[in-house]
Short mmCIF file of C-alpha atoms and ligand atoms in Angstrom, two decimals:
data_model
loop_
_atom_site.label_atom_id
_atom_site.label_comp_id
_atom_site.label_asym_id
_atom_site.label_seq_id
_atom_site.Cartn_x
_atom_site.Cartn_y
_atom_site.Cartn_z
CA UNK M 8 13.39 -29.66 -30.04
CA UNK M 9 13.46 -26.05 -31.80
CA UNK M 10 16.67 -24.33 -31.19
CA UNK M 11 16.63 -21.12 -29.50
CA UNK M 12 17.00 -19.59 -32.44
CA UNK M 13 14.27 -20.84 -34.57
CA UNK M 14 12.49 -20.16 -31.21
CA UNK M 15 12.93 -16.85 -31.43
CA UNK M 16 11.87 -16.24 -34.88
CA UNK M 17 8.61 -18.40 -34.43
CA UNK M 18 7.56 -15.81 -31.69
CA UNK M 19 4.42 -13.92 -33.00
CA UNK M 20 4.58 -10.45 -33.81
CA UNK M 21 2.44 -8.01 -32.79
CA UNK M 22 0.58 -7.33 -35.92
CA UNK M 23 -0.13 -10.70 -36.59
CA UNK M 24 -1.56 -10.84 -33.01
CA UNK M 25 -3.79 -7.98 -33.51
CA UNK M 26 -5.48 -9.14 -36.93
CA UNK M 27 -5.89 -13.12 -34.91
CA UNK M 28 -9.71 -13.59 -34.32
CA UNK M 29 -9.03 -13.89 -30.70
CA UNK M 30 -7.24 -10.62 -30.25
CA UNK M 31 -10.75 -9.21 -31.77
CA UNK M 32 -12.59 -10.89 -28.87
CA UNK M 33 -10.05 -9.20 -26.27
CA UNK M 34 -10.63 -5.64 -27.79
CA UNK M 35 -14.45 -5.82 -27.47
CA UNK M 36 -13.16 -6.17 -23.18
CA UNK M 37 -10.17 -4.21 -23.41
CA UNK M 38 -9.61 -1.01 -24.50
CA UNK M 39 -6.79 -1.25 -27.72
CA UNK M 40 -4.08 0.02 -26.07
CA UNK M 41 -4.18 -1.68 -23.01
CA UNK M 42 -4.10 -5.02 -25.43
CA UNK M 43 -1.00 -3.80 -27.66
CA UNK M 44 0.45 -3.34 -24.20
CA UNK M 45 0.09 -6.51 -22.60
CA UNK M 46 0.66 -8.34 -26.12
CA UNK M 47 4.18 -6.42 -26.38
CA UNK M 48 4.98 -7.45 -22.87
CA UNK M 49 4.32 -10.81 -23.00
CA UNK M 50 6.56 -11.39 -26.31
CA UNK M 51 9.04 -9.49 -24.59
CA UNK M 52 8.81 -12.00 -21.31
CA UNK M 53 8.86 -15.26 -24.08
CA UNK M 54 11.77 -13.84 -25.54
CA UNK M 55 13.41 -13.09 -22.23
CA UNK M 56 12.82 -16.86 -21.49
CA UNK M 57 14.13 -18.49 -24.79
CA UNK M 58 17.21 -15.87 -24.35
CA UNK M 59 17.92 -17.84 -20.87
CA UNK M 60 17.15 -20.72 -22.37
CA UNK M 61 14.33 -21.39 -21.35
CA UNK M 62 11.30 -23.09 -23.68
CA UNK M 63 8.03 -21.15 -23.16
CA UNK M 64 4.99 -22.14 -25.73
CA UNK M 65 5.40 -19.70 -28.87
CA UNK M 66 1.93 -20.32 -30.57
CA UNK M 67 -0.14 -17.93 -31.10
CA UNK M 68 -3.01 -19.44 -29.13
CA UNK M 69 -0.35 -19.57 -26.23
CA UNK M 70 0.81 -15.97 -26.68
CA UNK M 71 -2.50 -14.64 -26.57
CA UNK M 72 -3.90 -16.61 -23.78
CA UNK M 73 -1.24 -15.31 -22.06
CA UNK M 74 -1.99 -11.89 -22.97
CA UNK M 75 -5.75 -12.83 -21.40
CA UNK M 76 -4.89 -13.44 -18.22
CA UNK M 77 -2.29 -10.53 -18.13
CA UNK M 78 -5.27 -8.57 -18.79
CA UNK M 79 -7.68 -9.97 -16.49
CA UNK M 80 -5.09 -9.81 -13.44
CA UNK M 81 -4.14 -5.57 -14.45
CA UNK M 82 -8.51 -5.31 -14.24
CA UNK M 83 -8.39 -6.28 -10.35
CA UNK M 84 -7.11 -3.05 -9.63
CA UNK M 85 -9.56 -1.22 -11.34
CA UNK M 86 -12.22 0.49 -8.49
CA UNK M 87 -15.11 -1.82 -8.91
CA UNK M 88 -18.16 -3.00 -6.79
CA UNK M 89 -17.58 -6.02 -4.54
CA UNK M 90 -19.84 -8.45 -2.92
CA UNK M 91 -19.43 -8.31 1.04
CA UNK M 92 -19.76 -11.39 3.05
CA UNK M 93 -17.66 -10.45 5.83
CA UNK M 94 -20.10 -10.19 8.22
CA UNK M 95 -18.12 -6.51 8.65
CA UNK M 96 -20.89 -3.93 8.18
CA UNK M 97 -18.89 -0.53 7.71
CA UNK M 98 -16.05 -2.07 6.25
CA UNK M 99 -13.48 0.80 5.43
CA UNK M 100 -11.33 -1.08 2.94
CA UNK M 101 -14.34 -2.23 1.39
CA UNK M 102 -15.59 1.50 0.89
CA UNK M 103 -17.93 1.62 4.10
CA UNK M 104 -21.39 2.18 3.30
CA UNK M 105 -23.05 1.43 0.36
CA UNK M 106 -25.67 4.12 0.11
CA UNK M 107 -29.25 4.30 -0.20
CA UNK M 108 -31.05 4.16 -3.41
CA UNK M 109 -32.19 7.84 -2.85
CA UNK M 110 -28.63 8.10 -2.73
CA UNK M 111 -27.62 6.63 -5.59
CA UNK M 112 -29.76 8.30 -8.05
CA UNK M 113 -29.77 11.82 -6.91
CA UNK M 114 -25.60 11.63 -7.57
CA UNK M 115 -26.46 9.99 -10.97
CA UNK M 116 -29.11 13.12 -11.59
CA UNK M 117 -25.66 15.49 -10.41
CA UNK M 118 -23.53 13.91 -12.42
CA UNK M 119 -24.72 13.86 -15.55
CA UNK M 120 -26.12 17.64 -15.99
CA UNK M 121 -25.59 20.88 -14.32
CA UNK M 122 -26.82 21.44 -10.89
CA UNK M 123 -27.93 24.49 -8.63
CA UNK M 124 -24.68 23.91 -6.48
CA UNK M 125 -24.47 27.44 -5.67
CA UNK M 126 -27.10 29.17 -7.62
CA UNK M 127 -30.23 30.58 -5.58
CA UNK M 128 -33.33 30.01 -7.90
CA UNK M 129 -35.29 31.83 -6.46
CA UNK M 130 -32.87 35.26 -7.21
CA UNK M 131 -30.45 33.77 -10.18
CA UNK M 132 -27.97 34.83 -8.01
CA UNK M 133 -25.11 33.11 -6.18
CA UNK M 134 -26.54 31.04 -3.17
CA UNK M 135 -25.00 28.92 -0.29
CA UNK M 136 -23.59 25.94 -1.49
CA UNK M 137 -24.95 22.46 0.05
CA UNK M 138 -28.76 23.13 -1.22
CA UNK M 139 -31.17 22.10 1.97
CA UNK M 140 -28.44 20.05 3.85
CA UNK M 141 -28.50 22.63 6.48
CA UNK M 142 -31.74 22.91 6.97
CA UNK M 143 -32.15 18.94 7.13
CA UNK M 144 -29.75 18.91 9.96
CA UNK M 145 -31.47 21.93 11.58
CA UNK M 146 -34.41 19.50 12.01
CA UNK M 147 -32.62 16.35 12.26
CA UNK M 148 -30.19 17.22 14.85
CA UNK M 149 -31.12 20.84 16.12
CA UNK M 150 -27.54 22.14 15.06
CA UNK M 151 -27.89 25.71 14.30
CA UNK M 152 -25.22 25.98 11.38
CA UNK M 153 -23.59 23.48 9.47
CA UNK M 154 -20.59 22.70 6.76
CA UNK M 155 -19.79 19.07 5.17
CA UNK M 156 -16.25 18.32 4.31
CA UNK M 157 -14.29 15.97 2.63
CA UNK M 158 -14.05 13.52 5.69
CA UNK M 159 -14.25 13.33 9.40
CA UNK M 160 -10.45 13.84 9.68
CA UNK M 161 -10.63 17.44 7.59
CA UNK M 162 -13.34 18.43 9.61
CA UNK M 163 -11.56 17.99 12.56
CA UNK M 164 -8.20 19.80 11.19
CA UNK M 165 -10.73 22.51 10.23
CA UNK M 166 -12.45 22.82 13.27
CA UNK M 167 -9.04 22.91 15.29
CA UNK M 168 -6.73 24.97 12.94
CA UNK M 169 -10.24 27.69 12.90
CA UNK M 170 -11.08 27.48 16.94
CA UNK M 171 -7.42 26.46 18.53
CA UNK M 172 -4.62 28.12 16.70
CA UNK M 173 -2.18 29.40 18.47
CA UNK M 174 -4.44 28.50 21.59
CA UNK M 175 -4.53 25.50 24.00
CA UNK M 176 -6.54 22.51 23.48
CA UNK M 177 -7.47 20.30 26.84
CA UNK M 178 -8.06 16.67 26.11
CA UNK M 179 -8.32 13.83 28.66
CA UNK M 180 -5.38 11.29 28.35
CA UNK M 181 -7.83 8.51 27.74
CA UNK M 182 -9.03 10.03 24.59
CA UNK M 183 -6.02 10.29 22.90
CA UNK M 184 -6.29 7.74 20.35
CA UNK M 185 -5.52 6.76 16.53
CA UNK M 186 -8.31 6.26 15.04
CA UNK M 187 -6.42 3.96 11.57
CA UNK M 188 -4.95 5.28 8.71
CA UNK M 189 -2.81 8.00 10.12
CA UNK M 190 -5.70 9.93 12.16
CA UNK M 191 -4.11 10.27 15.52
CA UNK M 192 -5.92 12.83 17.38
CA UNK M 193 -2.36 14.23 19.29
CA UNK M 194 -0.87 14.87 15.70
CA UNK M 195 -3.82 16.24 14.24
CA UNK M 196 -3.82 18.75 17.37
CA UNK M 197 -0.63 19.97 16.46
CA UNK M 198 -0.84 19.78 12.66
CA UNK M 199 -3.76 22.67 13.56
CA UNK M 200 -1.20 24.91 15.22
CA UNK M 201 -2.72 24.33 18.80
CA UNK M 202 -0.63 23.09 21.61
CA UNK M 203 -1.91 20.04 23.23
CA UNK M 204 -3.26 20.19 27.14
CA UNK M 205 -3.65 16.55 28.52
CA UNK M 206 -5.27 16.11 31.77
CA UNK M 207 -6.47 12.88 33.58
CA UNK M 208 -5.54 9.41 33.56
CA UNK M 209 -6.27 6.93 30.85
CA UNK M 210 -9.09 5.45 32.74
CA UNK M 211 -10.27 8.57 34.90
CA UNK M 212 -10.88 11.95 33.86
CA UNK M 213 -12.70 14.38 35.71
CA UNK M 214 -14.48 17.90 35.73
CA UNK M 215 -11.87 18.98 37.75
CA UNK M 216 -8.69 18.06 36.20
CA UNK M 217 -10.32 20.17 33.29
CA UNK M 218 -10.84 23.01 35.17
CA UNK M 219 -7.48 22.94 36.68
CA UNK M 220 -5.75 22.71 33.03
CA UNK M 221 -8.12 25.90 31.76
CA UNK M 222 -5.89 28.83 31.64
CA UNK M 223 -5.76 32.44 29.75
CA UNK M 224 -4.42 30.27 26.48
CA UNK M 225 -6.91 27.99 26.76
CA UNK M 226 -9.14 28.14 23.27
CA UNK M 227 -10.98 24.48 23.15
CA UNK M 228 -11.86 21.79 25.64
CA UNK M 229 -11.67 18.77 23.26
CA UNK M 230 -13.75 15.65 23.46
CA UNK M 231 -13.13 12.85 21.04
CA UNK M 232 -15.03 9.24 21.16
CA UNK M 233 -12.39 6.23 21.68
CA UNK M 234 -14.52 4.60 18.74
CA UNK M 235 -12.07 1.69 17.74
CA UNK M 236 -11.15 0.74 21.09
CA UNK M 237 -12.76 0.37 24.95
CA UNK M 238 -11.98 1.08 28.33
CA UNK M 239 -13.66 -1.23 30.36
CA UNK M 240 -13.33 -1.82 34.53
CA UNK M 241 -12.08 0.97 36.54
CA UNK M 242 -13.30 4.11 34.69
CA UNK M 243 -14.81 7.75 34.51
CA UNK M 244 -15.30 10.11 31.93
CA UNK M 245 -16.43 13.62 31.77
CA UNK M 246 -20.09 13.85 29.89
CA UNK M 247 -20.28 16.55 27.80
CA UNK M 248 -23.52 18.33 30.19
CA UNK M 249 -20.61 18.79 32.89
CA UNK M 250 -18.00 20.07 30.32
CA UNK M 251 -20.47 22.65 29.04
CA UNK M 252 -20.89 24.33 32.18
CA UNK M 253 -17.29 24.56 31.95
CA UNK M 254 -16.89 26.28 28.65
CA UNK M 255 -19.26 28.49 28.77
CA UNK M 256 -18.13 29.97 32.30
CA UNK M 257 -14.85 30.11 30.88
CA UNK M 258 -15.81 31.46 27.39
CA UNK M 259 -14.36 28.36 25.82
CA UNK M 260 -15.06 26.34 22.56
CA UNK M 261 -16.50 22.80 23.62
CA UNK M 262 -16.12 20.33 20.48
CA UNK M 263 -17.17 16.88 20.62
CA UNK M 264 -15.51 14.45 17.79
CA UNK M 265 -18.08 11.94 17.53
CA UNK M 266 -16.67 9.70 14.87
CA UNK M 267 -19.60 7.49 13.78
CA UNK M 268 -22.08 9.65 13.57
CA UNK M 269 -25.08 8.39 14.64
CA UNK M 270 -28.36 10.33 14.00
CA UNK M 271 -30.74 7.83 15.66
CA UNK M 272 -30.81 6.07 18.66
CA UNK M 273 -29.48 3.02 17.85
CA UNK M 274 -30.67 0.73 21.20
CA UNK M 275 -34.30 0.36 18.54
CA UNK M 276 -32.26 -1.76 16.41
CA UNK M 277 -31.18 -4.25 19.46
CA UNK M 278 -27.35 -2.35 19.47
CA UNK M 279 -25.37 -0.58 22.35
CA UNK M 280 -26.38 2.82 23.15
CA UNK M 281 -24.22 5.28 21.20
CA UNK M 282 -23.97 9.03 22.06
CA UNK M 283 -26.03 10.74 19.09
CA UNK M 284 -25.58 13.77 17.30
CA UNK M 285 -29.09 15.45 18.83
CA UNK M 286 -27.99 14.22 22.30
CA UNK M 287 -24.41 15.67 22.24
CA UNK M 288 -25.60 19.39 20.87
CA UNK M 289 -28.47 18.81 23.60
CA UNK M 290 -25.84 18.51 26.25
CA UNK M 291 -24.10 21.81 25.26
CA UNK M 292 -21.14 20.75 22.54
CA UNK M 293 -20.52 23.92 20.52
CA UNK M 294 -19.32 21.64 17.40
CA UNK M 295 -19.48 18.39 16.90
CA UNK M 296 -17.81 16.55 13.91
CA UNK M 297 -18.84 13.28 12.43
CA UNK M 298 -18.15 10.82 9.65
CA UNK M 299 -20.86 10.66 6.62
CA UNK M 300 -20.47 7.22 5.77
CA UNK M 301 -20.23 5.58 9.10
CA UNK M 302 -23.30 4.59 11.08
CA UNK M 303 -25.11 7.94 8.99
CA UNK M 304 -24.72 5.70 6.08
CA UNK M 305 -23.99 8.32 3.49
CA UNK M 306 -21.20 9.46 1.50
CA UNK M 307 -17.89 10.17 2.79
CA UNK M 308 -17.72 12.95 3.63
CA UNK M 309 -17.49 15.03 7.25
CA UNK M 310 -19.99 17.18 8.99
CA UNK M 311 -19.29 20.06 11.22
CA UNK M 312 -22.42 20.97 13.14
CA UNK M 313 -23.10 23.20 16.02
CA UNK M 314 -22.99 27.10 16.60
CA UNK M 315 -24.02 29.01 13.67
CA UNK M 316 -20.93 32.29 14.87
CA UNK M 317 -18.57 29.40 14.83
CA UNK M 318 -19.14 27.44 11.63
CA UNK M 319 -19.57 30.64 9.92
CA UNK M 320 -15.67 31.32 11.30
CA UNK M 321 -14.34 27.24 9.82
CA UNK M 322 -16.18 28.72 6.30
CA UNK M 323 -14.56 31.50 6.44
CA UNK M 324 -11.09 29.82 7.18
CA UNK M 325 -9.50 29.69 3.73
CA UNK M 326 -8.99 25.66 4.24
CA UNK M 327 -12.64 24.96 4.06
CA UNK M 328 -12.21 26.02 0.18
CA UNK M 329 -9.58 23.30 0.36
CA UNK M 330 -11.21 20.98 2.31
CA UNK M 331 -15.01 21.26 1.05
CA UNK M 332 -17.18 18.76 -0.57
CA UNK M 333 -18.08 18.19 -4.05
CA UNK M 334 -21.71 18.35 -5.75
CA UNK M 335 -21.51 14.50 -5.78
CA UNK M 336 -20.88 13.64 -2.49
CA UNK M 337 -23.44 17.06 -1.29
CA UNK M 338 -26.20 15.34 -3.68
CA UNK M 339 -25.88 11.87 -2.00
CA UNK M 340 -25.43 13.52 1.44
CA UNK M 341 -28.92 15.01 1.21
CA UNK M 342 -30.67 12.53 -0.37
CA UNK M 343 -29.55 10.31 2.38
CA UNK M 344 -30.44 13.05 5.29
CA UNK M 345 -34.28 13.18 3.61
CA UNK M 346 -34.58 9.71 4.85
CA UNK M 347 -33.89 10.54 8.28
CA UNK M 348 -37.10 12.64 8.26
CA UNK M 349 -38.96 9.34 7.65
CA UNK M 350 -37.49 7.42 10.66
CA UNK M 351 -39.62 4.41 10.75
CA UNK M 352 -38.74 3.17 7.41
CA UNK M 353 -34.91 3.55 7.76
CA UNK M 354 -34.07 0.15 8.48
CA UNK M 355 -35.44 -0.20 4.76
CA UNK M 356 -34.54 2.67 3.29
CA UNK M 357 -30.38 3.03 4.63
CA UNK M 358 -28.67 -0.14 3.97
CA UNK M 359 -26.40 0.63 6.51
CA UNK M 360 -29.90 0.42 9.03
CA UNK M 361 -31.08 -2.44 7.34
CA UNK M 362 -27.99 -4.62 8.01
CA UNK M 363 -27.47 -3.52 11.58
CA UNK M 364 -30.62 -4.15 12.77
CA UNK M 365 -31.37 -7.18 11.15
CA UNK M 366 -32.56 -10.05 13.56
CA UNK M 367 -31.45 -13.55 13.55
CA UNK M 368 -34.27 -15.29 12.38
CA UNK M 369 -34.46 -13.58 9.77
CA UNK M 370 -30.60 -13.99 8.58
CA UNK M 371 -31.34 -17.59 9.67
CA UNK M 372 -33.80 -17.77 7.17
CA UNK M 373 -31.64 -16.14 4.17
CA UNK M 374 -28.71 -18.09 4.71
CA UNK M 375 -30.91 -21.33 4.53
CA UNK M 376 -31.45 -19.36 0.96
CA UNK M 377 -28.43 -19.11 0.17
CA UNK M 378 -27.15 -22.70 1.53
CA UNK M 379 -30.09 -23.67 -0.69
CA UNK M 380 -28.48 -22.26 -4.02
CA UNK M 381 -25.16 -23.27 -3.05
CA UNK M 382 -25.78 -26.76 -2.25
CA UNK M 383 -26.47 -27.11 -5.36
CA UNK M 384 -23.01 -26.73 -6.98
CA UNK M 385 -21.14 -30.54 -8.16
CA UNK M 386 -17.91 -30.86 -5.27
CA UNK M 387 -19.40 -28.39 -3.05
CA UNK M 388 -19.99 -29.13 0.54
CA UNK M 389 -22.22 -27.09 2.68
CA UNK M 390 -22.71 -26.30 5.98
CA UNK M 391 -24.80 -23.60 8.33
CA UNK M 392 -22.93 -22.23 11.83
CA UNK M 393 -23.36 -19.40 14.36
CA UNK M 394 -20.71 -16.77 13.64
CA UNK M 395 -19.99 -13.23 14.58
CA UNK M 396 -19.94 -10.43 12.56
CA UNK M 397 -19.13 -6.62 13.08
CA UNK M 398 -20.06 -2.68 13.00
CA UNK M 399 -16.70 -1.80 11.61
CA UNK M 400 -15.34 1.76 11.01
CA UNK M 401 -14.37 2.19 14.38
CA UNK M 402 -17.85 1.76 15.63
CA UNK M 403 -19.01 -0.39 18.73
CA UNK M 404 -15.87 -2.55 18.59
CA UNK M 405 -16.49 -4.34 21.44
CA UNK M 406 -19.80 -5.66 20.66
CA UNK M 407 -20.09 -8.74 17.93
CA UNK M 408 -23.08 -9.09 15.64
CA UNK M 409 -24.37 -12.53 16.04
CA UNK M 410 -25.16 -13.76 12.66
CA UNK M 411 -25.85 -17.22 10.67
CA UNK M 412 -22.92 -18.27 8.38
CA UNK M 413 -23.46 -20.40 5.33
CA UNK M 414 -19.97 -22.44 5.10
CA UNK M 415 -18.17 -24.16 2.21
CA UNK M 416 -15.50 -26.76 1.25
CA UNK M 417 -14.46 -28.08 -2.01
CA UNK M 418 -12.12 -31.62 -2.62
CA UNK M 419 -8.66 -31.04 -3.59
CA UNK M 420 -9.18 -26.66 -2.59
CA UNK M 421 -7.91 -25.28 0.53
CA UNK M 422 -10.19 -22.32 1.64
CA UNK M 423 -7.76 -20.03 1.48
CA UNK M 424 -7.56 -20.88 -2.44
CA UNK M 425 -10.98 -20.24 -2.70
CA UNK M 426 -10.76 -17.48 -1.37
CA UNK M 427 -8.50 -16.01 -3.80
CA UNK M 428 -10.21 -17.60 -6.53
CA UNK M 429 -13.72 -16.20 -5.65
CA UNK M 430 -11.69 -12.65 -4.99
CA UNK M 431 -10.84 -13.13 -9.00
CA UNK M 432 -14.48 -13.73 -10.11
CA UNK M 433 -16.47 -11.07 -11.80
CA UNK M 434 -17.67 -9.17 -9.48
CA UNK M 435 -15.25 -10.37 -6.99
CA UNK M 436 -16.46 -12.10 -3.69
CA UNK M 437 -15.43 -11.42 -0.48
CA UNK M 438 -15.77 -14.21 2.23
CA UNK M 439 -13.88 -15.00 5.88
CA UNK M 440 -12.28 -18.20 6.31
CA UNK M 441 -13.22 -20.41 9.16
CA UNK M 442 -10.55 -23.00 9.84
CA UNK M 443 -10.71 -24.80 6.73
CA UNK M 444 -13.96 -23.84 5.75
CA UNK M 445 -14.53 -20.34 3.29
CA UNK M 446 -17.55 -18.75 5.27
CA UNK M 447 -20.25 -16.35 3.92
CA UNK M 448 -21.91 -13.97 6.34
CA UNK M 449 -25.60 -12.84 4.93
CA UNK M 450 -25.82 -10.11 7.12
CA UNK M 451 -23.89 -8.04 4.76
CA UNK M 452 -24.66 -9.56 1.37
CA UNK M 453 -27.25 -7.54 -0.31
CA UNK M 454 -30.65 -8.61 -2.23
CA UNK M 455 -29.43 -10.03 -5.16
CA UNK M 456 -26.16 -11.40 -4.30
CA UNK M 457 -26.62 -14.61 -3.42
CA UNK M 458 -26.65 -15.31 -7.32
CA UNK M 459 -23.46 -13.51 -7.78
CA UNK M 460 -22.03 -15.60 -4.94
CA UNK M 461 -23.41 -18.87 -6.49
CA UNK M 462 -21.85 -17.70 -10.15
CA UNK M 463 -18.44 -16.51 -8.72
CA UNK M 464 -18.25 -20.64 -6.39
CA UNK M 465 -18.96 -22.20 -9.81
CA UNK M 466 -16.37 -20.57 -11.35
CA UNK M 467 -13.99 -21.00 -8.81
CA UNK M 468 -14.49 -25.00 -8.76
CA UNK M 469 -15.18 -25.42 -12.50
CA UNK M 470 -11.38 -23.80 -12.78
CA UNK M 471 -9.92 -26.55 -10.78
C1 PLP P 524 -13.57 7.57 11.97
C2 PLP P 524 -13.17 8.66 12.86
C3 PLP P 524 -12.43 9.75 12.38
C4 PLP P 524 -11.98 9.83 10.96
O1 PLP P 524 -13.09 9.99 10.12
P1 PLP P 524 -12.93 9.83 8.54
O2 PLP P 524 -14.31 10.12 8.04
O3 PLP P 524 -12.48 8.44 8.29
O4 PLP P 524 -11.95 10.85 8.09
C5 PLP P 524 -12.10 10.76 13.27
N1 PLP P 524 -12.47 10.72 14.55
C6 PLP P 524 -13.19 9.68 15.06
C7 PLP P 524 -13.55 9.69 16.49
C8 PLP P 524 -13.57 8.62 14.22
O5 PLP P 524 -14.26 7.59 14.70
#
């Protein structure tokens, strides 16, 4: 046994790391610094170790495998794409929705040249910014004016800190909810420098506890969809038809926060009927704000849409320069909007659609596919089941997808290590575990995937 001290001096240096011929593999991966890095920090742990005396492996094939797998683990956290087989449609910590082709190549086109972001070419002068998403959502949604933030959650604070300042806002007590992440809608009230009004009860609210809350300081009757969470039983809410009669005799802002988003009636895809963004300007909402990557299926980004006097005051507001959107996310947002004006062919044309409305025959028939391919793989059994899956980002909670699983075990792997191991694979795999089973919902695996998802199980078994 070496003693510590010839230990020490056996440790490989850096330089004679870098010229090895597998350090030359790891820099065609890696960029060089990132592998001088890693290499210096490993040493240093060895040496730490042999110092304690410990006796860690001080080869250079040891080192630098080492030095691998450092690397690999620091490129997890790099943003990448995923494979989703939750079953979880708008899945927010999986990025919501992936967008639409369209999508996807008019913010390549922005990206890599100049754009007309705010040059009229007809005049060659300075022009609105947003190119023809106002006029798409003129004729999608009949909103006379409209302006596209960062997020839902901005175009809220906008909308509020612009129409409620210093002003009232009346909101029933059953709508005053957190949405996740920090969106509470009493905060967010008072973050706008509006002082918050509730009326009702949690399950009842009606016209007339409204209309005894209005007063001279009243600026905005507030109306904000529960989204992540239902009241069910013994309950009444105000429709927005009945509110509007209300603002406008009292010369008061009616918003409507409609979360999701929806621009289509969603009951021809076999869901829940959702209040849509036509319906709820239909019904008299002065401005109603939505997500763009919810059920829309765009970018993120939020939309402000109603009165054109009043969302010419929020772009006014010096916060909207703050809070606005970027050519990238305005590209995709329009591209994505220009499908809407083909409405039979969104179920194939907005993922989003696609995935939603997909029946179970036909996800019967793909995860036979994919049970097919994975059947296929040496210690690797296979199973089909029933299984629910979901609408996510705080849309139609209540209301389970039913979908066909394709189910996997391997000898001598719990699921939850495979898991993790096909969370590791390249691009990583993400699958819900089923008692001791690792299940893979097809609903929300894309065309194309199920090879990825065969690649990433070999890998994860072959590593056993
Ligand atoms: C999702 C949601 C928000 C927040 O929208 P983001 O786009 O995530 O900022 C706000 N209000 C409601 C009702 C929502 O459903």
């Amino acid at each position: 046994m070496p003693t510590p001290h010839a230990a020490l001096r056996a440790l490989p240096k850096v330089h004679t790391l870098l010229e090895s011929d597998a350090a030359q593999t790891l820099h065609a991966d890696w960029p060089r610094a990132s592998v001088l890095a890693e290499m210096r920090a490993e040493i240093d742990a060895r040496r730490q170790q042999i110092l304690a005396g410990e006796m860690p492996a001080v080869t250079e094939d040891a080192v630098l495998e080492a030095v691998a797998a450092r690397l690999k683990a620091k490129d997890l956290k790099r943003l990448r794409r995923v494979v989703n087989a939750t079953g979880i449609v708008i899945h927010t910590n999986l990025g919501r929705a992936p967008m639409a082709e369209a999508a996807v190549r008019a913010v390549t086109e922005a990206a890599r040249g100049y754009t007309n972001l705010e040059m009229d070419l007809h005049t060659g002068k300075r022009g609105g910014r947003g190119g023809q998403i106002g006029e798409l959502l003129q004729t999608l949604t009949g909103a006379e004016a409209v302006l596209v933030v960062n997020n839902n959650a901005a175009a809220v604070l906008l909308a509020l800190g612009t129409l409620a300042s210093g002003g009232d806002v009346v909101i029933s007590r059953g709508e005053l909810v957190e949405i996740g992440g920090g969106f509470r809608v009493p905060d967010v009230i008072t973050q706008s420098g509006a002082r918050l009004v509730e009326v009702g009860t949690t399950n009842k609210t009606r016209l007339a506890d409204y209309a005894r809350a209005v007063t001279a300081d009243t600026k905005v009757l507030l109306k904000v969809h529960p989204s992540n969470y239902k009241l069910v039983g013994f309950v009444e809410e105000t429709p927005v038809s009945e509110l509007a009669g209300l603002a406008s005799e009292r010369g008061l802002v009616l918003m409507n926060d409609l979360g999701s988003g929806a621009l289509v009636d969603l009951t021809q895809y076999g869901l829940p009927l959702e209040p849509t963004v036509p319906e709820t300007l239909a019904a008299g909402a002065d401005v109603v704000t939505v997500s763009g990557d919810k059920l829309l299926g765009g970018p993120q980004c939020g939309l402000i849409l109603g009165r054109r006097e009043l969302i010419e005051r929020l772009g006014a507001n010096p916060l909207y320069r703050a809070l606005r959107a970027d050519k990238l996310t305005l590209a995709a947002l329009e591209a994505t909007l220009r499908l809407y004006l083909d409405p039979a062919r969104l179920t194939e044309t907005v993922p989003i659609l696609g995935m939603l409305a997909a029946n179970k025959d036909a996800l019967a028939r793909r995860a036979r596919r994919l049970r097919t391919m994975l059947a296929k793989i040496d210690g690797v059994e296979t199973r089909l089941a029933d299984g629910d899956g979901f609408t996510g980002g705080g849309a139609l909670p209540t209301v389970p997808l039913p979908t066909k699983r394709v189910l996997v075990r391997a000898a001598g792997m719990s699921a939850e290590a495979l898991a993790a191991a096909l969370r590791r694979a390249d691009p990583p795999v993400i699958a819900v575990i089923d008692d001791d089973w690792l299940a893979f919902d097809v609903r929300t695996v894309q065309g194309g995937e199920f090879r990825l998802i065969a690649d990433a199980l070999r890998g994860a078994i072959e590593s056993l």
